[in-house]
Short mmCIF file of C-alpha atoms in Angstrom, two decimals:
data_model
loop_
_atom_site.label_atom_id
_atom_site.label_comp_id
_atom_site.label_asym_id
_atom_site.label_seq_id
_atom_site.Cartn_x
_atom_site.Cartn_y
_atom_site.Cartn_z
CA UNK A 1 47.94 88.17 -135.06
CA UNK A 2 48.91 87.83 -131.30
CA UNK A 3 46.72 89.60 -128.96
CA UNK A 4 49.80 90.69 -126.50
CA UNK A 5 52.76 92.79 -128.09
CA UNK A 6 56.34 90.95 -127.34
CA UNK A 7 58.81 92.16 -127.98
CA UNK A 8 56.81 95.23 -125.69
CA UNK A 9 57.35 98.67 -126.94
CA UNK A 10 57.67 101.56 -124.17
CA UNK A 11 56.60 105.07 -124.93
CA UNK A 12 53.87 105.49 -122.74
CA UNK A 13 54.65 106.97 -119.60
CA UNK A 14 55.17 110.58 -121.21
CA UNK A 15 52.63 110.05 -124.11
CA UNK A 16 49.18 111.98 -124.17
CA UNK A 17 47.28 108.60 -124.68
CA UNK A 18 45.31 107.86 -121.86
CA UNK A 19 47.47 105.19 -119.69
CA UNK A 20 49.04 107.30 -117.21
CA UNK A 21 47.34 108.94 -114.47
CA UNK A 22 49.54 111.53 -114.08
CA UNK A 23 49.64 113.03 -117.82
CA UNK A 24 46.04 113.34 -117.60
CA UNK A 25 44.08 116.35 -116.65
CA UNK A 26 41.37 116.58 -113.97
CA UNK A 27 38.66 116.44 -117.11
CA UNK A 28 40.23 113.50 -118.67
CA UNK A 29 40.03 111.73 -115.21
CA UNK A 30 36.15 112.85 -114.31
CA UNK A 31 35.56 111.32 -117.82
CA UNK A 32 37.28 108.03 -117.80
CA UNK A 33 36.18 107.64 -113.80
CA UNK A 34 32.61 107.43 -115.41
CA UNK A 35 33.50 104.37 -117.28
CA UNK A 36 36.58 102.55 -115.66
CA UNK A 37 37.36 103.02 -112.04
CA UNK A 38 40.41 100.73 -111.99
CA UNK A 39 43.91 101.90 -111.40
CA UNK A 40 46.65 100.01 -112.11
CA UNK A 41 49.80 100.41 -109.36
CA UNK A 42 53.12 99.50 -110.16
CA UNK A 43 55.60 98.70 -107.40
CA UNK A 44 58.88 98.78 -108.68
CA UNK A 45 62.26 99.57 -107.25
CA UNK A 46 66.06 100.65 -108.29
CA UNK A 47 68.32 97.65 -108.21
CA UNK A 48 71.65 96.35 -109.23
CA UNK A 49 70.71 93.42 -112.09
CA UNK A 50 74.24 93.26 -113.12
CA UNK A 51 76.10 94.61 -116.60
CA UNK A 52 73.22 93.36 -118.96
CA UNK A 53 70.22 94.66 -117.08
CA UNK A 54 69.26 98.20 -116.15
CA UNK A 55 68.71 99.27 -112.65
CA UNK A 56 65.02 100.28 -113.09
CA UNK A 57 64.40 96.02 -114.46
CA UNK A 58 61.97 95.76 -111.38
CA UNK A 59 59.95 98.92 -112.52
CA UNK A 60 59.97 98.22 -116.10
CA UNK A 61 58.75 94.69 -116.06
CA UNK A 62 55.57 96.17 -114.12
CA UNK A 63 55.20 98.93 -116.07
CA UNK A 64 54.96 96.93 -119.18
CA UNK A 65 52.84 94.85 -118.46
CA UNK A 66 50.66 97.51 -117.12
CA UNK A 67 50.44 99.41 -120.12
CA UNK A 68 49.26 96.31 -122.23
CA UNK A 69 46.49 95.57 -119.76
CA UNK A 70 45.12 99.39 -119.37
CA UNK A 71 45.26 99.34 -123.32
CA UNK A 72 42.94 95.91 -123.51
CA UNK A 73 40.70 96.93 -120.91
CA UNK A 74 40.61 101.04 -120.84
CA UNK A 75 41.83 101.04 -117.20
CA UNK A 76 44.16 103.45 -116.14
CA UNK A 77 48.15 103.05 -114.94
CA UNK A 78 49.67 105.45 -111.89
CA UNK A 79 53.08 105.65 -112.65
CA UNK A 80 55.38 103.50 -111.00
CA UNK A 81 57.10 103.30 -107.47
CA UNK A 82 60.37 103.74 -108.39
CA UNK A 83 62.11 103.02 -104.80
CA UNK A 84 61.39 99.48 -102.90
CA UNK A 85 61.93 97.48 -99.95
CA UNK A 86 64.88 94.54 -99.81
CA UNK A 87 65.05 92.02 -97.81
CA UNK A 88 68.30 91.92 -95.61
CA UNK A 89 70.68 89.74 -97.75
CA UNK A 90 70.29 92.84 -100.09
CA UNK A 91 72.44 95.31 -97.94
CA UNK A 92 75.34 97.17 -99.47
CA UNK A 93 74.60 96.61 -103.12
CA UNK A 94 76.15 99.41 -105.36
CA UNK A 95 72.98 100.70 -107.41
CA UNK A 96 70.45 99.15 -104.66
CA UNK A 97 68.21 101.64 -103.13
CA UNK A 98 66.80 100.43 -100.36
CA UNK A 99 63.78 102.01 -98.41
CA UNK A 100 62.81 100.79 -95.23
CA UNK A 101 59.63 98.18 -94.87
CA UNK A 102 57.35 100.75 -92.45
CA UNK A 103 58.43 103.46 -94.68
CA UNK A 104 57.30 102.36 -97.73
CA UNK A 105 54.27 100.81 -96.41
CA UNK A 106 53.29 103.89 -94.79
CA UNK A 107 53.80 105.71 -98.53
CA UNK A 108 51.76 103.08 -100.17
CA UNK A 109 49.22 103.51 -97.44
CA UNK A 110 48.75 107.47 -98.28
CA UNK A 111 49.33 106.61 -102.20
CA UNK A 112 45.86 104.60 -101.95
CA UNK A 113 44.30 106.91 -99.72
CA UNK A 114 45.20 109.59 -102.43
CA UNK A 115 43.46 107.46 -105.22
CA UNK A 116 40.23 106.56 -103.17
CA UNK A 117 39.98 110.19 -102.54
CA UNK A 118 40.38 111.08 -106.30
CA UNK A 119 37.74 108.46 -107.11
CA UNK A 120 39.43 105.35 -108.33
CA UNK A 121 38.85 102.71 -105.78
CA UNK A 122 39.12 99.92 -106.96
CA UNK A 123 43.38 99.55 -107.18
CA UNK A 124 45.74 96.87 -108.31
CA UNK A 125 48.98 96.67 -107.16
CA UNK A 126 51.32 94.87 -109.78
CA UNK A 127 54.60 94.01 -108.29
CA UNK A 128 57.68 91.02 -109.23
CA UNK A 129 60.21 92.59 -106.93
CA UNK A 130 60.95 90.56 -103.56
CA UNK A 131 58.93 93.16 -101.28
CA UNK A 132 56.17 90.28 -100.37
CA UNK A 133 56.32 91.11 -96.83
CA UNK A 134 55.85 94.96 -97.18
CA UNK A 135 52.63 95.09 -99.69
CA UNK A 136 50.34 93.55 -98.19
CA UNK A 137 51.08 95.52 -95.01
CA UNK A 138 50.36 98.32 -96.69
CA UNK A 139 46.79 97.57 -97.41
CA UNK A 140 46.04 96.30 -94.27
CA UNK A 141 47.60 99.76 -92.72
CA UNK A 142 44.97 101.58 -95.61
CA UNK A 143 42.03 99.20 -94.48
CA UNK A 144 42.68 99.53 -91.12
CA UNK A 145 42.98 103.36 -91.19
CA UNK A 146 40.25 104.45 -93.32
CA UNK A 147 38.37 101.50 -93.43
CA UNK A 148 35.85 102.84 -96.27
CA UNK A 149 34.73 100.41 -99.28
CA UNK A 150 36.79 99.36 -101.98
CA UNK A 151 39.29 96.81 -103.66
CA UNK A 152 42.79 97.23 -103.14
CA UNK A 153 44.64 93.86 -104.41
CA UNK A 154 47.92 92.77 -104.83
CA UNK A 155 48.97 90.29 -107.37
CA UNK A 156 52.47 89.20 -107.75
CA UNK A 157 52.70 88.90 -111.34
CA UNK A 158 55.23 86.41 -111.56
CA UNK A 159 53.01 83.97 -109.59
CA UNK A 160 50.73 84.74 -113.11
CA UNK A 161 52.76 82.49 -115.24
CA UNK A 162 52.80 79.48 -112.81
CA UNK A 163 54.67 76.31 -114.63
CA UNK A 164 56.07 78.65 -117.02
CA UNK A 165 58.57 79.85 -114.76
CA UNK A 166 59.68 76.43 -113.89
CA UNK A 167 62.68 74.28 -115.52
CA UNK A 168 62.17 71.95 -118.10
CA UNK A 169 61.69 68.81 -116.48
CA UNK A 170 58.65 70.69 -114.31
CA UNK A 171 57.18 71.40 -117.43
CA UNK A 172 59.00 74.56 -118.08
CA UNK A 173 60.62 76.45 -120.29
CA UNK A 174 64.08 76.77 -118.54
CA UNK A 175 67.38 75.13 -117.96
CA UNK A 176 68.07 76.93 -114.43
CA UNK A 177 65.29 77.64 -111.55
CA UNK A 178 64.67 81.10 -110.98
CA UNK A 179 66.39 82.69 -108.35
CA UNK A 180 67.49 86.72 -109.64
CA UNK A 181 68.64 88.46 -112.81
CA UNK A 182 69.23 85.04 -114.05
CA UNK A 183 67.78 83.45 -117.39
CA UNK A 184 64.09 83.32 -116.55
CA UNK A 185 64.27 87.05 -115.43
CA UNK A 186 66.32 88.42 -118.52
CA UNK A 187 64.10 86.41 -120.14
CA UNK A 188 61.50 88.53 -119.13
CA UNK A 189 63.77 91.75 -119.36
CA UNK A 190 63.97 90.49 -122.99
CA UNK A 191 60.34 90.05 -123.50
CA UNK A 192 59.22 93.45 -122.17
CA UNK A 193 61.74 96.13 -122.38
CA UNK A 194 65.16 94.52 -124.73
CA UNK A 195 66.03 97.83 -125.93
CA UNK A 196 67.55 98.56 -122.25
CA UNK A 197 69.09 95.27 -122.26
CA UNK A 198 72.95 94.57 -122.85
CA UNK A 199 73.05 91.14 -123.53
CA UNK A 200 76.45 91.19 -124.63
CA UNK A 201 77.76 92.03 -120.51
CA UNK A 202 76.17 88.96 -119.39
CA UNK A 203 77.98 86.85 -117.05
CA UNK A 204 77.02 83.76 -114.77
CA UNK A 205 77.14 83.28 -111.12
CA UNK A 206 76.06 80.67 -108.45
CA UNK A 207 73.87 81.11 -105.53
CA UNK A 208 75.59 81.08 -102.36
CA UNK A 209 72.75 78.80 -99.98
CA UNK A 210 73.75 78.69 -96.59
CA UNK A 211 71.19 75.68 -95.53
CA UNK A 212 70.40 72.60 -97.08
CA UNK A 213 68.05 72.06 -100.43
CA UNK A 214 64.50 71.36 -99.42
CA UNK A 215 63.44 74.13 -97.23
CA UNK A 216 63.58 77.03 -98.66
CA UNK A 217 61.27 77.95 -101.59
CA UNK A 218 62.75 79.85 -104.95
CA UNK A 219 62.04 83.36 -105.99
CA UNK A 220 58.93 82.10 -107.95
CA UNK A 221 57.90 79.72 -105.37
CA UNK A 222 58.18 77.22 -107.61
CA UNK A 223 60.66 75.07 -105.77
CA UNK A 224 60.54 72.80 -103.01
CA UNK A 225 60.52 73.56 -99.65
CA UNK A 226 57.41 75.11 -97.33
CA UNK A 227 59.17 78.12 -96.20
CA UNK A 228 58.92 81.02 -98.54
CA UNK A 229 62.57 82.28 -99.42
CA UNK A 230 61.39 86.43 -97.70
CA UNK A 231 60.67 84.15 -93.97
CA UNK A 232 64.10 82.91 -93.52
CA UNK A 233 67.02 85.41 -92.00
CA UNK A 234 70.75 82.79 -92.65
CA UNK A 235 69.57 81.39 -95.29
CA UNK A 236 71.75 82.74 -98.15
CA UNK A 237 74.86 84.97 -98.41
CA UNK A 238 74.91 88.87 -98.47
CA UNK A 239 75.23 89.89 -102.18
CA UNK A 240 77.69 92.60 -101.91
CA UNK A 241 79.84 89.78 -100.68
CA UNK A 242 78.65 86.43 -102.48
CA UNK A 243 77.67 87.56 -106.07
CA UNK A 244 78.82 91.29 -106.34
CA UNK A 245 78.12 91.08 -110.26
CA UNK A 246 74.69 91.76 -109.76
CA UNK A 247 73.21 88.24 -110.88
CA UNK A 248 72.47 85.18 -109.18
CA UNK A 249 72.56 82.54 -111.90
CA UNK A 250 72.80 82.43 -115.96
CA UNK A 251 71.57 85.14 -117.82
CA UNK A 252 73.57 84.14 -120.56
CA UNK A 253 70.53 81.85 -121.36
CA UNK A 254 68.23 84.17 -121.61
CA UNK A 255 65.76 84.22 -124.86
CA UNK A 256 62.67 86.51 -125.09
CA UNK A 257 61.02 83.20 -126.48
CA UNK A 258 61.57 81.49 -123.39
CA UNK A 259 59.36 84.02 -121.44
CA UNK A 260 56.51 84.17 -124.03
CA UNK A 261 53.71 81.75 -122.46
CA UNK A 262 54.48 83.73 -119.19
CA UNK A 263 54.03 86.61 -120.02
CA UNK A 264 50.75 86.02 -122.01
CA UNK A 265 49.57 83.97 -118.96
CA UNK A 266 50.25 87.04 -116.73
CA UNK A 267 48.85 89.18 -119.40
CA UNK A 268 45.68 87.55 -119.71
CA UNK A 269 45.27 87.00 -116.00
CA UNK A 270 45.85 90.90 -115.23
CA UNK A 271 42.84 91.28 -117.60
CA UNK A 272 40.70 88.91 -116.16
CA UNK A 273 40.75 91.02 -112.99
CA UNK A 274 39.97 94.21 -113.86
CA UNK A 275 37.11 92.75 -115.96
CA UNK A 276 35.79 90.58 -113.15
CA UNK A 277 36.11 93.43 -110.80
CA UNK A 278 34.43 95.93 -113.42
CA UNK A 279 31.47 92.92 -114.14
CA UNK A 280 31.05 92.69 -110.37
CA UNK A 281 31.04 96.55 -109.57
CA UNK A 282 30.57 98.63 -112.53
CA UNK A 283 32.36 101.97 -112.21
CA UNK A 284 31.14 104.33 -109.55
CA UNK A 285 29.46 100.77 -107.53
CA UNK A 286 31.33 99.75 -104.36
CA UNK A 287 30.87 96.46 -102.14
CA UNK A 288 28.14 97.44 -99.43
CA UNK A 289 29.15 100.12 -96.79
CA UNK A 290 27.24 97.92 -94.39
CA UNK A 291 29.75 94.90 -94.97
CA UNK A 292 32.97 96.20 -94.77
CA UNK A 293 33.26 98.85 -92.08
CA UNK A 294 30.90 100.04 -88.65
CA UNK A 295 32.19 103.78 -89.65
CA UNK A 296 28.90 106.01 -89.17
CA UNK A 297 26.68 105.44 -92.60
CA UNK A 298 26.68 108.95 -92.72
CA UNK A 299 30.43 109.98 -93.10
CA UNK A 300 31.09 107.10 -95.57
CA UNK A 301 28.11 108.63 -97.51
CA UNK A 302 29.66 111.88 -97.17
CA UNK A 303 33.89 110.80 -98.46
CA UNK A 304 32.41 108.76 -101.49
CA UNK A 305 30.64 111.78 -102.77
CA UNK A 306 33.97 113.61 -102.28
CA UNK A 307 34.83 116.91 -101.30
CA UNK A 308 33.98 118.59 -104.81
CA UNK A 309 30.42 117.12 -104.84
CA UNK A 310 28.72 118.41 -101.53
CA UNK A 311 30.57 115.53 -99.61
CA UNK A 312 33.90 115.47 -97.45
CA UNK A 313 37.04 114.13 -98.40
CA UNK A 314 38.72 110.78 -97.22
CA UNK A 315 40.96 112.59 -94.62
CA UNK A 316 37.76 113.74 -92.32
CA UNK A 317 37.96 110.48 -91.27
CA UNK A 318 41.85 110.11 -90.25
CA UNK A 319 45.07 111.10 -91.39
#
C-alpha cells in the first residue's frame, strides 16, 4: 500500500482532526505544542487557471500537500493565505487577485510574529505560486524586526520534485515544459484536488516570449537560461492580452499519473524537514539565544516564556 494518498482527498480544513490550527482550541494547542512545535504555512493565492481549473489551484495544491505531511508527522497546518502577490505580466486578469509585494510581506511578517508568540516557532512556509520575490522578504522583515530564535523556512514545493517536472527527454515525465496551468500543473491539480477539476473545458495556448530562448529560466527552473523567469520585466506578454484563457500551454495532457513521482518526492521531502528540524530541536528547544540575536538575554528569556507564563509577549520588543 502507498504511503502518500493520490488521488488526495480534502476534508480537512473544517474537520475536528487535529490539522488545522484554527479549528483547534487553546487546550488542544498547549497539548500538541508539548510534542510538535512545527507549523505548517500555506501561501496560496486566487487566480485565473482557465475553464478546467479552479481559482483557489494555487491554495489547494499547498494545502494538500500540507495535510498529508501534518498527518505523517503530527505537525500542525495554519490555514492557507488565500490572496498572493503577481508578478507584473499578471495585471488585469479576470479572477486574479492581486495584493501588493510590501503588503503581503508585511502580513506574512505579523502572521509569524503571531505564531512565535503562540508558541510554534519553528514555521514552514509551503508555497508553488510565482511570489519568489515576496517570501523570503517576509522573513527577513520578521528576523529583522523581532530578531528572537527560531526557524522560519520557505520551501518552494515544486522545486521538491526536481527532474520530475521536466519533459521527457530530461528525464521527465512530460511532453511540454512547465510554464502555467499547463499539463505538468493540471497534472498536479489532478493529483491533489481532481474533484474541482473540469477537465472537459480544457483548451491549449502558446506562450507569448518576448526575448530569445536561452535566458530566461521556466516556472520550475528547470529550463535553460541563468536568469530566473520573476528577475526579468519584457520578457513575456501581459496575460489579459496574450493568453486571456487562463492557461499558458496544454492542459489537455494532463494525467494525475504523470505527477505521481512528484508529488511523492515533494511529499517525502516536506517530511524530512519537519523531522530533521524536530531531531535537531525537540519541541519547546530553540537554536541558542546567544547565536542568533544581541537582544538583551533577559527580554528574549522573558517573550519565550510568553505572556501567560510569568514572561512578556513578542510585541514588548517591537511592533
Amino acid at each position: 500500500m502507498a504511503k502518500w494518498q493520490i488521488p488526495a482527498k480534502g476534508g480537512n480544513m473544517e474537520a475536528d482532526n487535529g490539522i488545522y490550527y484554527q479549528n483547534m482550541t487553546n487546550r488542544e494547542v498547549e497539548e500538541r505544542l508539548k510534542k510538535n512545535d512545527v507549523i505548517l504555512i500555506p501561501v496560496g493565492s486566487t487566480e485565473n487557471h482557465g475553464p478546467n481549473s479552479p481559482y483557489g489551484e494555487d491554495t489547494y495544491l499547498d494545502t494538500r500537500l500540507c495535510e498529508q505531511v501534518a498527518k505523517a508527522t503530527g505537525c500542525t497546518v495554519a490555514q492557507p493565505i488565500w490572496y498572493g502577490s503577481h508578478p507584473y505580466h499578471h495585471l488585469g486578469m479576470p479572477g486574479t487577485i492581486m495584493i501588493p509585494e510590501e503588503t503581503l510581506a508585511d502580513y506574512l511578517c505579523y502572521v509569524f510574529a503571531g505564531f512565535w508568540n503562540t508558541g510554534f516557532r519553528k514555521m514552514i512556509v509551503v508555497n508553488g505560486h510565482g511570489q519568489d520575490y515576496v517570501i523570503p522578504l517576509a522573513i527577513h522583515k520578521f528576523g529583522k524586526k523581532f530578531q528572537v530564535p527560531g526557524i522560519v523556512l520557505y520551501v518552494h514545493f515544486w522545486n521538491c520534485a526536481k527532474e520530475q517536472l521536466d519533459v521527457k527527454e530530461n528525464g521527465g515525465p512530460y511532453n511540454t515544459p512547465f510554464i502555467h496551468a499547463d499539463e505538468v500543473e493540471q497534472s498536479w491539480s489532478l493529483a491533489l484536488f481532481p474533484e474541482f477539476c473540469k477537465q472537459e473545458y480544457a483548451v491549449k495556448t502558446k506562450p507569448s516570449p518576448m526575448l530569445p530562448p536561452g535566458h530566461i529560466n521556466n516556472s520550475a527552473e528547470r529550463g535553460v537560461g541563468p536568469i530566473k523567469w520573476y528577475n526579468a520585466y519584457g520578457s513575456v506578454g501581459m496575460e489579459c492580452i496574450c493568453t486571456p484563457e487562463g492557461v499558458i500551454g496544454d492542459p489537455t495532457q494532463a494525467d494525475a499519473e504523470k505527477a505521481r513521482e512528484g508529488v511523492e518526492r515533494t511529499l517525502n521531502y516536506l517530511e524530512k524537514l519537519v523531522n530533521d528540524i524536530l531531531e535537531k530541536y525537540p519541541a519547546g528547544k530553540l537554536p541558542p539565544i546567544e547565536k542568533v540575536t544581541q537582544r538583551k538575554r533577559e527580554d528574549i528569556e522573558a517573550v519565550i516564556k510568553g505572556p501567560t507564563k510569568g514572561g512578556r509577549h513578542i510585541y514588548t520588543l517591537t511592533y
